[in-house]
């Protein structure tokens, strides 16, 4: 690829994640998008796969035929002249630090909210990471085919709880059984509600934002209510500000129903008009790496261990930051300076063989790994060494005390912990008073993977004692007095030796703040 071809290819890339609380409809909306992209032909395939009701062999057959895997961590497809990479952010019991780190590898995010429930805890957590990165966030208020909360109430909640300005791109005309359609102020039309089989119908609005008076709908009270609400929003709502959308300070809000495929395509099309192209990345030397720079570079944001004991290999997920990736190319691993040939690479969801061979900035490639990579590693080709900024560490919420089952096997126990912690699988703390090892994670899965890998890769059986949910707060070492620690606020140090308390609950934290009003405690991300 020459420079012009590279620029053209990068220009088409849109890389994003869908963030949501479990059950808000992420799988359903993803599936609709894959349908538009022609990647799956039948609604229900992803869902069926998720619930296990889809015969495995059929599924594998589809994967083989299409060369895709809809359940993998990255889904790639072409739509409307764009090449889209959707990165999965697992929820439920699969929630882990990897989920957070995945957000380091995207250029924007779609936030799916169940309109009957509003903002739920996991959405909030993921939102905060996106906000910290200053990436654009687009909101899809889902399940309009069911009775939900008042749209204005939902917008208020977004503004108040998340601290982001909102701009409704469309407005529901009724909901649940009374759902008539969407008043689409952005495209200046009404999108009538039908179920999937009938397809959608668009009615144009006149210059005053009204439907032709001959239309039956104009006699419906829902139509009049909608016009009133629109008027209110025009007057009292925010003005659309593209710069604020780009900086993540304003979220365009779309209403719809993923299940009945209502408003989803309109959403996707409009979203793609604003979704950013692959962004530039900063190195630790404060250099800016542009996606269209010809020298290949990327960073590892996730390592997925193979849970099958017969296959020790893992997959390192690399976000390409610049240039072109070619299978078989030589790259340097910045941390060790080691040169390696990337033969064993895989690009997910590519629907033709050729695209597996090359990828460009914005794309994600999976590299089969036998232990070379760590999370946050930079790889690059060419002479100019690059090292991207450190990935942030996330404050764990779940904790476990861990010991080796067999005291005679301390060596492999320590080696395993050292390596897995370095790799970013879990976080490690040591108790001030006893020197015990305490593991921290954001999701239970991290502990399970840890235990499994300790046994299978390091031959070390571990005993884990759950300490439950805790709030981690760092304290300035100057202010620390070991007597401040109690059974409700365990004093530990992190890997860098910095002291922190693990508070049992909010009550314990308040009690501490009352007792030591001058002590400043800080939360990390
Ligand atoms: P997730 O990936 O965010 O966890 O959510 P998922 O898409 O699996 O959707 C969760 C549930 O919500 C599913 O129901 C799904 O059918 C339903 N759902 C998704 N979008 C809509 C929508 O727009 N309207 C309505 N009414 N429901 C929606 P389920 O009961 O778990 O599965 P199923 O038994 O219905 O298949």
XYZ file of C-alpha atoms and ligand atoms in Angstrom:
561
model
C 0.000 0.000 0.000
C 1.389 3.391 -0.864
C 0.710 6.446 1.264
C -2.395 7.498 -0.696
C -3.867 4.016 -0.472
C -3.104 3.890 3.221
C -4.808 7.230 3.783
C -7.862 6.088 1.863
C -8.046 2.838 3.826
C -7.612 4.500 7.225
C -10.271 7.015 6.272
C -12.906 4.270 6.114
C -12.173 2.784 9.562
C -14.579 3.310 12.431
C -13.625 1.506 15.615
C -15.972 1.553 18.570
C -17.364 -0.326 21.546
C -20.918 -0.725 22.731
C -21.174 -0.045 26.434
C -24.189 -1.067 28.472
C -25.440 -2.839 31.529
C -26.283 -6.515 30.990
C -29.684 -6.990 29.339
C -29.990 -3.473 27.976
C -29.829 -4.924 24.467
C -26.191 -4.788 23.362
C -26.276 -8.211 21.713
C -29.528 -7.449 19.938
C -28.334 -4.146 18.530
C -24.973 -5.626 17.532
C -26.818 -8.303 15.668
C -28.946 -5.779 13.811
C -25.791 -3.988 12.753
C -24.246 -7.220 11.536
C -27.418 -7.806 9.537
C -27.074 -4.413 7.850
C -23.465 -5.259 7.125
C -24.567 -8.538 5.551
C -22.415 -10.524 7.934
C -25.257 -12.549 9.376
C -28.373 -13.216 7.371
C -30.825 -14.110 10.039
C -31.875 -12.234 13.118
C -31.430 -14.297 16.224
C -28.153 -15.947 15.373
C -26.011 -14.040 17.850
C -28.622 -14.235 20.550
C -29.161 -17.919 19.998
C -25.448 -18.432 20.194
C -25.309 -16.498 23.445
C -28.009 -18.554 25.082
C -26.577 -21.774 23.740
C -29.763 -22.757 21.943
C -28.096 -22.603 18.560
C -26.607 -25.934 17.526
C -22.880 -25.662 17.827
C -22.144 -27.460 14.589
C -24.428 -25.141 12.633
C -22.724 -22.271 14.196
C -19.260 -23.505 13.356
C -20.439 -24.110 9.833
C -21.474 -20.475 9.546
C -18.206 -19.324 10.987
C -16.294 -21.467 8.533
C -18.288 -20.357 5.530
C -18.165 -16.710 6.284
C -14.736 -16.799 7.872
C -16.146 -14.996 10.821
C -16.819 -15.406 14.430
C -19.687 -13.329 15.691
C -18.942 -14.204 19.245
C -15.313 -13.147 19.186
C -13.988 -10.059 20.836
C -13.812 -8.032 17.651
C -16.380 -7.908 14.899
C -15.526 -6.361 11.578
C -17.850 -5.587 8.709
C -18.405 -3.102 5.922
C -21.360 -0.786 5.850
C -22.133 2.422 3.986
C -18.604 2.720 2.647
C -17.058 2.257 6.085
C -15.133 -0.611 7.593
C -16.477 -1.029 11.071
C -14.701 -2.661 13.993
C -16.936 -3.327 16.991
C -14.989 -4.296 20.087
C -16.839 -6.362 22.608
C -16.988 -5.216 26.215
C -18.190 -8.299 28.087
C -20.612 -7.913 30.949
C -22.066 -10.261 33.553
C -19.560 -12.643 34.969
C -17.118 -11.939 32.120
C -16.592 -8.394 33.279
C -12.899 -7.770 33.922
C -10.158 -5.205 33.610
C -9.920 -6.252 29.972
C -13.367 -4.741 29.537
C -12.013 -1.391 30.662
C -8.814 -1.717 28.660
C -10.802 -2.434 25.528
C -12.075 1.114 25.803
C -8.475 2.284 25.395
C -8.491 0.826 21.910
C -11.624 2.465 20.479
C -12.241 5.875 18.970
C -15.832 6.243 20.139
C -18.543 4.439 22.077
C -22.216 3.639 21.770
C -24.056 3.592 25.075
C -27.155 1.387 25.034
C -29.682 2.088 27.773
C -32.872 0.236 28.608
C -35.436 3.039 28.550
C -37.423 1.409 31.334
C -34.412 1.297 33.612
C -32.244 4.264 32.753
C -28.620 4.338 33.844
C -27.453 1.178 35.562
C -24.184 0.560 37.421
C -22.150 -1.073 34.676
C -23.105 1.581 32.134
C -21.941 4.209 34.551
C -18.581 2.566 35.157
C -17.886 2.118 31.455
C -19.117 5.599 30.689
C -16.630 7.069 33.144
C -13.726 5.409 31.366
C -14.921 6.818 28.016
C -15.331 10.227 29.589
C -11.815 10.082 30.996
C -10.533 9.439 27.487
C -12.619 12.251 26.040
C -14.021 10.101 23.244
C -17.411 10.740 21.607
C -20.295 8.836 23.170
C -23.567 8.209 21.342
C -26.621 7.043 23.238
C -29.263 4.581 22.090
C -32.335 4.498 24.333
C -33.587 1.003 23.715
C -36.802 -0.989 24.120
C -39.201 1.712 23.006
C -41.660 -1.027 22.058
C -42.210 -1.457 25.797
C -43.477 1.078 28.250
C -40.510 2.884 29.676
C -39.697 6.030 31.532
C -40.528 9.495 30.254
C -37.984 10.545 27.627
C -37.354 13.874 29.344
C -36.735 12.090 32.591
C -34.166 9.838 30.870
C -32.336 12.825 29.395
C -32.289 14.546 32.775
C -30.788 11.483 34.321
C -28.020 11.383 31.720
C -27.180 14.999 32.418
C -27.312 14.729 36.171
C -25.865 11.329 36.873
C -23.283 11.225 34.111
C -22.601 14.931 33.828
C -22.863 15.012 30.052
C -24.958 17.325 27.909
C -27.577 15.629 25.787
C -28.998 16.343 22.383
C -31.958 14.204 21.317
C -31.571 13.446 17.620
C -35.073 12.016 17.543
C -38.029 11.760 19.872
C -40.418 8.922 20.552
C -44.017 9.367 19.476
C -45.594 7.271 22.187
C -44.130 4.089 23.562
C -45.034 0.486 24.298
C -48.309 -0.481 22.692
C -48.942 3.167 21.831
C -45.681 3.585 19.896
C -46.411 5.384 16.620
C -42.992 6.342 15.451
C -39.984 8.562 15.879
C -39.967 12.259 15.310
C -36.575 12.535 13.639
C -35.449 16.122 14.085
C -32.024 15.402 12.647
C -33.229 13.924 9.349
C -36.319 16.057 9.330
C -38.845 13.284 8.976
C -41.107 10.970 10.911
C -40.134 7.336 10.972
C -43.280 5.272 11.366
C -43.266 2.320 13.674
C -43.768 -1.035 12.069
C -42.507 -4.333 13.025
C -39.527 -5.702 11.192
C -41.500 -7.496 8.525
C -43.030 -4.343 7.140
C -39.873 -2.317 6.964
C -39.911 1.322 7.911
C -41.660 4.243 6.348
C -40.466 7.796 6.363
C -42.754 10.812 6.187
C -41.170 14.185 5.427
C -41.650 17.177 7.726
C -42.337 20.644 6.353
C -40.180 23.632 7.165
C -42.061 24.171 10.429
C -41.367 20.616 11.463
C -44.929 19.419 10.829
C -46.429 16.520 8.937
C -48.765 17.123 6.040
C -52.154 17.809 7.608
C -53.814 15.201 5.411
C -51.932 12.509 7.309
C -54.038 10.537 9.780
C -51.327 10.755 12.383
C -51.799 14.516 12.712
C -55.184 13.836 14.297
C -53.649 11.631 16.956
C -53.062 13.188 20.355
C -49.631 11.536 20.442
C -48.606 13.631 17.465
C -49.719 16.830 19.198
C -47.948 15.816 22.406
C -44.775 15.175 20.440
C -44.896 18.607 18.824
C -45.319 20.180 22.238
C -42.410 18.274 23.653
C -40.268 19.172 20.658
C -41.084 22.793 21.168
C -40.009 22.548 24.761
C -36.771 20.865 23.780
C -36.052 23.431 21.080
C -36.487 26.182 23.618
C -34.996 24.753 26.759
C -32.684 22.036 25.442
C -29.051 22.223 24.377
C -27.969 23.318 20.946
C -26.245 20.720 18.844
C -22.521 21.326 19.159
C -20.294 19.162 17.007
C -17.145 20.137 18.916
C -18.725 19.062 22.193
C -19.789 15.771 20.648
C -16.221 15.212 19.435
C -14.771 15.884 22.885
C -17.299 13.661 24.652
C -19.013 16.561 26.422
C -22.309 16.117 24.602
C -24.021 12.874 23.697
C -26.440 12.692 20.775
C -29.380 10.591 21.949
C -31.386 8.277 19.706
C -34.502 6.367 20.681
C -35.496 3.037 19.214
C -36.090 -0.631 19.663
C -33.335 -3.045 18.792
C -35.571 -6.073 19.039
C -38.044 -4.822 16.440
C -35.247 -3.197 14.438
C -36.853 0.170 14.786
C -34.644 3.237 14.508
C -31.489 1.148 14.477
C -30.444 1.769 10.897
C -31.201 5.473 11.165
C -29.078 5.480 14.270
C -26.185 3.653 12.634
C -26.188 5.887 9.553
C -26.255 9.090 11.584
C -23.726 7.771 14.046
C -21.317 6.976 11.226
C -21.483 10.560 10.046
C -20.062 11.701 13.368
C -18.057 8.722 14.531
C -14.403 9.681 14.428
C -11.816 8.117 12.179
C -8.848 6.413 13.836
C -7.265 8.890 16.188
C -3.638 9.870 16.701
C -1.771 8.344 19.642
C 0.773 9.904 21.924
C 4.054 8.221 22.826
C 5.811 8.455 26.160
C 8.250 10.873 24.497
C 5.290 13.106 23.683
C 5.490 12.381 19.991
C 2.238 12.143 18.103
C 1.802 9.067 15.939
C -0.688 9.685 13.157
C -2.721 6.746 11.840
C -1.570 7.545 8.331
C 2.129 7.450 9.267
C 3.617 4.740 7.137
C 5.596 3.063 9.876
C 3.511 0.322 11.471
C 2.854 0.590 15.193
C 0.304 -0.660 17.687
C -0.228 -1.635 21.303
C -1.515 -4.681 23.140
C -4.687 -3.880 25.057
C -5.936 -7.306 25.936
C -4.571 -10.799 26.364
C -6.976 -13.661 26.201
C -5.720 -16.846 27.728
C -6.832 -20.078 26.207
C -8.789 -21.957 28.824
C -8.127 -25.259 27.102
C -5.238 -26.969 28.922
C -4.123 -28.663 25.697
C -3.447 -25.308 24.134
C -1.331 -23.068 26.212
C -1.378 -20.287 23.686
C -2.974 -16.988 24.239
C -4.123 -14.249 21.943
C -2.745 -10.755 22.293
C -5.078 -8.151 20.863
C -3.286 -5.294 19.164
C -4.830 -1.997 18.211
C -3.006 -0.740 15.143
C -2.137 2.920 15.654
C -0.303 3.649 12.429
C 0.581 2.188 9.073
C -0.204 -1.179 7.627
C -0.005 -4.630 9.106
C 0.977 -7.514 6.867
C 0.999 -11.094 7.927
C 4.579 -12.285 8.245
C 6.025 -8.857 8.814
C 8.900 -8.248 11.229
C 8.283 -6.017 14.188
C 10.075 -5.007 17.344
C 8.628 -5.539 20.763
C 9.569 -2.258 22.369
C 9.824 -3.508 25.967
C 12.463 -6.123 25.205
C 13.858 -4.785 21.949
C 13.259 -8.282 20.550
C 12.551 -8.664 16.863
C 9.706 -10.983 15.995
C 7.950 -12.188 12.891
C 4.184 -11.909 12.980
C 3.258 -15.066 11.168
C 0.624 -16.305 13.459
C -1.820 -13.509 13.276
C -5.499 -13.469 12.937
C -7.870 -10.722 12.150
C -11.317 -11.264 13.493
C -14.472 -11.259 11.487
C -12.802 -10.470 8.239
C -15.142 -11.906 5.681
C -12.601 -12.643 3.017
C -9.292 -14.377 3.216
C -7.339 -11.441 1.815
C -8.334 -9.040 4.515
C -6.857 -11.389 7.074
C -3.499 -10.713 5.507
C -3.481 -6.974 5.881
C -4.945 -4.453 8.247
C -4.448 -0.753 8.810
C -4.591 1.788 11.603
C -7.891 1.512 13.443
C -8.113 -2.255 12.938
C -7.461 -4.858 15.594
C -5.309 -7.903 14.999
C -5.009 -10.903 17.255
C -1.544 -12.365 17.614
C -1.054 -15.910 18.832
C 1.268 -15.573 21.740
C 3.352 -18.005 23.725
C 4.181 -15.571 26.481
C 6.005 -12.755 24.725
C 3.452 -10.039 25.207
C 2.221 -8.059 28.154
C -0.711 -5.719 28.327
C 0.337 -2.244 27.274
C 3.240 -3.449 25.094
C 4.074 -1.451 21.987
C 5.110 -3.155 18.767
C 6.450 -1.308 15.752
C 8.183 -1.923 12.470
C 11.053 0.084 11.076
C 13.880 2.020 12.615
C 12.125 4.570 14.739
C 11.407 3.146 18.185
C 7.976 3.963 19.552
C 6.486 3.454 22.984
C 2.891 4.392 23.550
C 1.611 5.891 26.758
C 0.973 3.571 29.661
C -2.475 2.077 29.909
C -4.217 3.233 33.054
C -4.679 0.924 36.016
C -8.204 0.551 37.223
C -9.192 0.472 40.833
C -10.266 -3.052 41.725
C -13.443 -3.626 43.669
C -13.190 -7.314 44.484
C -10.455 -8.795 46.625
C -9.101 -12.255 47.488
C -6.410 -13.375 49.852
C -4.229 -15.886 48.050
C -1.780 -18.490 49.309
C -0.040 -21.520 47.865
C -1.734 -24.775 48.799
C 1.553 -26.577 48.988
C 4.002 -24.607 51.101
C 6.869 -26.488 49.476
C 6.029 -24.946 46.139
C 6.622 -21.303 46.995
C 8.930 -20.757 44.057
C 6.425 -21.547 41.338
C 3.728 -19.720 43.302
C 5.766 -16.521 43.355
C 6.853 -16.858 39.767
C 3.271 -17.361 38.599
C 1.924 -14.434 40.547
C 4.739 -12.199 39.389
C 4.137 -13.015 35.746
C 0.371 -12.915 35.782
C 0.348 -9.627 37.634
C 2.872 -8.186 35.213
C 0.759 -9.326 32.332
C -2.210 -7.465 33.814
C -4.407 -10.463 34.598
C -5.027 -9.308 38.197
C -3.657 -6.680 40.557
C -1.515 -7.487 43.548
C -1.415 -5.939 47.007
C 0.416 -6.938 50.159
C -0.946 -6.577 53.632
C 1.040 -4.175 55.807
C 0.664 -6.195 58.965
C 0.955 -9.789 57.764
C 2.636 -9.546 54.369
C -0.204 -11.638 52.884
C -0.836 -11.431 49.177
C -4.158 -9.890 48.256
C -5.417 -9.950 44.711
C -7.658 -7.229 43.333
C -9.951 -7.381 40.319
C -12.914 -5.600 38.802
C -14.685 -8.848 37.911
C -14.859 -12.351 39.374
C -13.688 -13.859 36.085
C -10.206 -12.450 36.657
C -9.795 -14.597 39.777
C -11.016 -17.685 37.987
C -8.604 -17.161 35.116
C -5.830 -16.531 37.634
C -6.496 -19.743 39.541
C -6.732 -21.772 36.376
C -3.562 -20.380 34.886
C -1.574 -20.734 38.109
C -2.331 -24.423 38.067
C -1.935 -25.045 34.358
C 0.950 -22.796 33.503
C 2.899 -22.679 36.765
C 1.850 -25.931 38.370
C 0.838 -24.055 41.477
C -2.388 -24.828 43.254
C -3.654 -21.773 45.054
C -6.049 -21.238 47.914
C -8.212 -18.196 47.570
C -10.131 -16.623 50.412
C -12.705 -14.083 49.249
C -12.567 -10.749 50.997
C -15.526 -9.463 49.004
C -16.225 -5.997 47.718
C -14.036 -3.224 49.014
C -13.404 0.377 48.179
C -9.738 1.123 47.556
C -8.469 4.538 48.641
C -4.860 5.653 48.498
C -3.331 7.697 51.294
C -0.389 10.067 51.197
C 2.470 8.105 52.914
C 3.329 11.248 54.885
C -0.065 11.146 56.532
C -0.067 7.443 57.208
C -0.130 6.036 60.693
C -0.405 2.256 60.775
C -2.763 2.556 63.728
C -5.375 3.986 61.394
C -5.913 0.479 60.084
C -8.623 -1.745 61.501
C -10.607 -4.782 60.445
C -12.914 -2.461 58.488
C -10.146 -0.724 56.607
C -7.362 -3.076 55.766
C -4.039 -1.382 55.118
C -2.132 -2.720 52.120
C 0.448 -1.535 49.640
C 0.249 -1.719 45.875
C 3.001 -2.995 43.607
C 4.693 0.379 43.590
C 4.748 0.343 47.384
C 2.077 3.032 47.744
C -0.165 2.583 50.797
C -3.917 2.294 50.512
C -6.888 1.257 52.584
C -9.448 -1.295 51.534
C -12.667 -0.096 53.095
C -15.323 -2.608 53.933
C -18.171 -0.342 52.864
C -19.225 3.292 52.529
C -20.006 3.402 56.223
C -16.419 2.465 57.111
C -15.127 5.119 54.755
C -17.317 7.819 56.315
C -16.316 6.728 59.778
C -12.671 7.093 58.756
C -13.244 10.518 57.229
C -14.920 11.687 60.443
C -12.159 10.353 62.613
C -9.322 11.724 60.469
C -10.737 14.831 58.823
C -7.315 16.075 57.681
C -6.368 12.878 55.882
C -6.845 13.055 52.147
C -7.789 9.793 50.472
C -7.793 9.382 46.721
C -9.482 6.989 44.347
C -7.776 6.089 41.113
C -9.881 5.473 38.039
P -27.282 -7.608 26.401
O -26.465 -8.120 25.282
O -27.139 -6.139 26.616
O -27.142 -8.377 27.678
O -28.834 -7.745 26.022
P -29.572 -8.602 24.911
O -29.384 -7.999 23.566
O -29.242 -10.033 25.092
O -31.056 -8.317 25.348
C -31.530 -8.630 26.637
C -33.011 -8.916 26.587
O -33.702 -7.746 26.172
C -33.397 -9.992 25.609
O -34.533 -10.622 26.132
C -33.770 -9.202 24.368
O -34.634 -9.892 23.520
C -34.443 -8.020 24.995
N -34.406 -6.831 24.135
C -33.366 -6.282 23.482
N -33.743 -5.199 22.797
C -35.059 -5.061 23.016
C -36.046 -4.148 22.558
O -35.784 -3.227 21.805
N -37.311 -4.337 23.012
C -37.654 -5.352 23.850
N -38.914 -5.460 24.225
N -36.766 -6.243 24.289
C -35.486 -6.096 23.877
P -34.467 -12.018 26.835
O -35.759 -12.224 27.507
O -33.237 -12.142 27.661
O -34.289 -12.961 25.652
P -35.421 -13.573 24.801
O -35.895 -14.681 25.649
O -36.453 -12.490 24.603
O -34.752 -13.970 23.572
